[in-house]
PDB file of C-alpha atoms in Angstrom:
ATOM      1  CA  MET A   1     -11.659  -9.467  -3.075  1.00  0.00           C
ATOM      2  CA  CYS A   2      -9.027  -7.481  -1.194  1.00  0.00           C
ATOM      3  CA  THR A   3      -9.386  -3.785  -0.717  1.00  0.00           C
ATOM      4  CA  LEU A   4      -6.386  -1.566  -1.404  1.00  0.00           C
ATOM      5  CA  TYR A   5      -5.776  -1.222   2.331  1.00  0.00           C
ATOM      6  CA  ASP A   6      -5.952  -4.989   2.900  1.00  0.00           C
ATOM      7  CA  ARG A   7      -3.535  -5.654   0.044  1.00  0.00           C
ATOM      8  CA  ILE A   8      -1.019  -3.102   1.368  1.00  0.00           C
ATOM      9  CA  ILE A   9      -1.172  -4.464   4.926  1.00  0.00           C
ATOM     10  CA  GLU A  10      -0.885  -8.069   3.686  1.00  0.00           C
ATOM     11  CA  LEU A  11       2.220  -7.167   1.679  1.00  0.00           C
ATOM     12  CA  CYS A  12       3.750  -5.249   4.592  1.00  0.00           C
ATOM     13  CA  LYS A  13       3.278  -8.260   6.873  1.00  0.00           C
ATOM     14  CA  ALA A  14       4.899 -10.524   4.286  1.00  0.00           C
ATOM     15  CA  LYS A  15       7.864  -8.135   4.166  1.00  0.00           C
ATOM     16  CA  GLY A  16       8.014  -7.951   7.966  1.00  0.00           C
ATOM     17  CA  VAL A  17       7.228  -4.254   8.330  1.00  0.00           C
ATOM     18  CA  THR A  18       4.264  -2.298   9.611  1.00  0.00           C
ATOM     19  CA  GLY A  19       2.251   0.026   7.422  1.00  0.00           C
ATOM     20  CA  SER A  20       3.496   2.930   9.528  1.00  0.00           C
ATOM     21  CA  ARG A  21       7.109   1.883   8.976  1.00  0.00           C
ATOM     22  CA  MET A  22       6.540   1.681   5.227  1.00  0.00           C
ATOM     23  CA  CYS A  23       5.029   5.176   5.173  1.00  0.00           C
ATOM     24  CA  LEU A  24       7.943   6.527   7.211  1.00  0.00           C
ATOM     25  CA  ASP A  25      10.495   4.849   4.939  1.00  0.00           C
ATOM     26  CA  LEU A  26       8.782   6.241   1.838  1.00  0.00           C
ATOM     27  CA  GLY A  27       8.275   9.747   3.217  1.00  0.00           C
ATOM     28  CA  LEU A  28       4.484   9.437   3.110  1.00  0.00           C
ATOM     29  CA  SER A  29       2.089  10.980   5.588  1.00  0.00           C
ATOM     30  CA  LYS A  30       1.310   8.809   8.608  1.00  0.00           C
ATOM     31  CA  SER A  31      -2.373   9.294   7.813  1.00  0.00           C
ATOM     32  CA  THR A  32      -2.103   7.800   4.314  1.00  0.00           C
ATOM     33  CA  LEU A  33      -3.107   4.281   5.337  1.00  0.00           C
ATOM     34  CA  SER A  34      -5.731   5.336   7.889  1.00  0.00           C
ATOM     35  CA  ASP A  35      -7.319   7.590   5.261  1.00  0.00           C
ATOM     36  CA  ILE A  36      -7.474   4.655   2.828  1.00  0.00           C
ATOM     37  CA  LYS A  37      -8.843   2.317   5.497  1.00  0.00           C
ATOM     38  CA  SER A  38     -11.569   4.736   6.616  1.00  0.00           C
ATOM     39  CA  GLY A  39     -12.615   5.626   3.075  1.00  0.00           C
ATOM     40  CA  ARG A  40     -11.547   9.272   3.320  1.00  0.00           C
ATOM     41  CA  LYS A  41      -9.184   8.444   0.479  1.00  0.00           C
ATOM     42  CA  LYS A  42     -10.454   6.184  -2.311  1.00  0.00           C
ATOM     43  CA  GLY A  43      -7.100   5.565  -3.943  1.00  0.00           C
ATOM     44  CA  ILE A  44      -3.509   6.676  -4.184  1.00  0.00           C
ATOM     45  CA  SER A  45      -1.572   8.730  -6.688  1.00  0.00           C
ATOM     46  CA  THR A  46       0.479   7.094  -9.393  1.00  0.00           C
ATOM     47  CA  SER A  47       3.733   8.159  -7.758  1.00  0.00           C
ATOM     48  CA  THR A  48       2.635   6.800  -4.366  1.00  0.00           C
ATOM     49  CA  ALA A  49       1.561   3.521  -5.966  1.00  0.00           C
ATOM     50  CA  GLN A  50       4.933   3.232  -7.697  1.00  0.00           C
ATOM     51  CA  LYS A  51       6.817   3.926  -4.453  1.00  0.00           C
ATOM     52  CA  MET A  52       4.766   1.394  -2.507  1.00  0.00           C
ATOM     53  CA  ALA A  53       4.994  -1.279  -5.194  1.00  0.00           C
ATOM     54  CA  SER A  54       8.756  -0.895  -5.434  1.00  0.00           C
ATOM     55  CA  TYR A  55       9.125  -0.986  -1.641  1.00  0.00           C
ATOM     56  CA  LEU A  56       6.929  -4.087  -1.380  1.00  0.00           C
ATOM     57  CA  ASP A  57       8.557  -5.815  -4.386  1.00  0.00           C
ATOM     58  CA  VAL A  58       5.341  -6.148  -6.410  1.00  0.00           C
ATOM     59  CA  SER A  59       3.963  -4.586  -9.570  1.00  0.00           C
ATOM     60  CA  VAL A  60       1.673  -1.573  -9.377  1.00  0.00           C
ATOM     61  CA  ASP A  61      -1.072  -3.694 -10.963  1.00  0.00           C
ATOM     62  CA  TYR A  62      -0.767  -6.279  -8.194  1.00  0.00           C
ATOM     63  CA  LEU A  63      -0.751  -3.606  -5.497  1.00  0.00           C
ATOM     64  CA  LEU A  64      -3.930  -2.066  -6.922  1.00  0.00           C
ATOM     65  CA  GLY A  65      -5.636  -5.447  -7.307  1.00  0.00           C
ATOM     66  CA  GLU A  66      -5.561  -5.439 -11.102  1.00  0.00           C
ATOM     67  CA  GLU A  67      -3.722  -8.753 -11.200  1.00  0.00           C
ATOM     68  CA  ASP A  68      -3.518 -11.694  -8.809  1.00  0.00           C
ATOM     69  CA  GLN A  69       0.179 -12.536  -9.080  1.00  0.00           C
TER      70      GLN A  69
END
């Protein structure tokens, strides 16, 4: 089972961008992904999830691991 961090990084790679680039493009803090990876942050806000999902061309449910496709 993928963690949130793993899913985000996998989707970024498929899109051809780094996680840092995605955060920069979306106006998110550079520490967002490192906080998720390290466990300092257990999840993301609804608005952040929506931004990321739209950027990565997936549904919020897929991004959060609620669905497999």
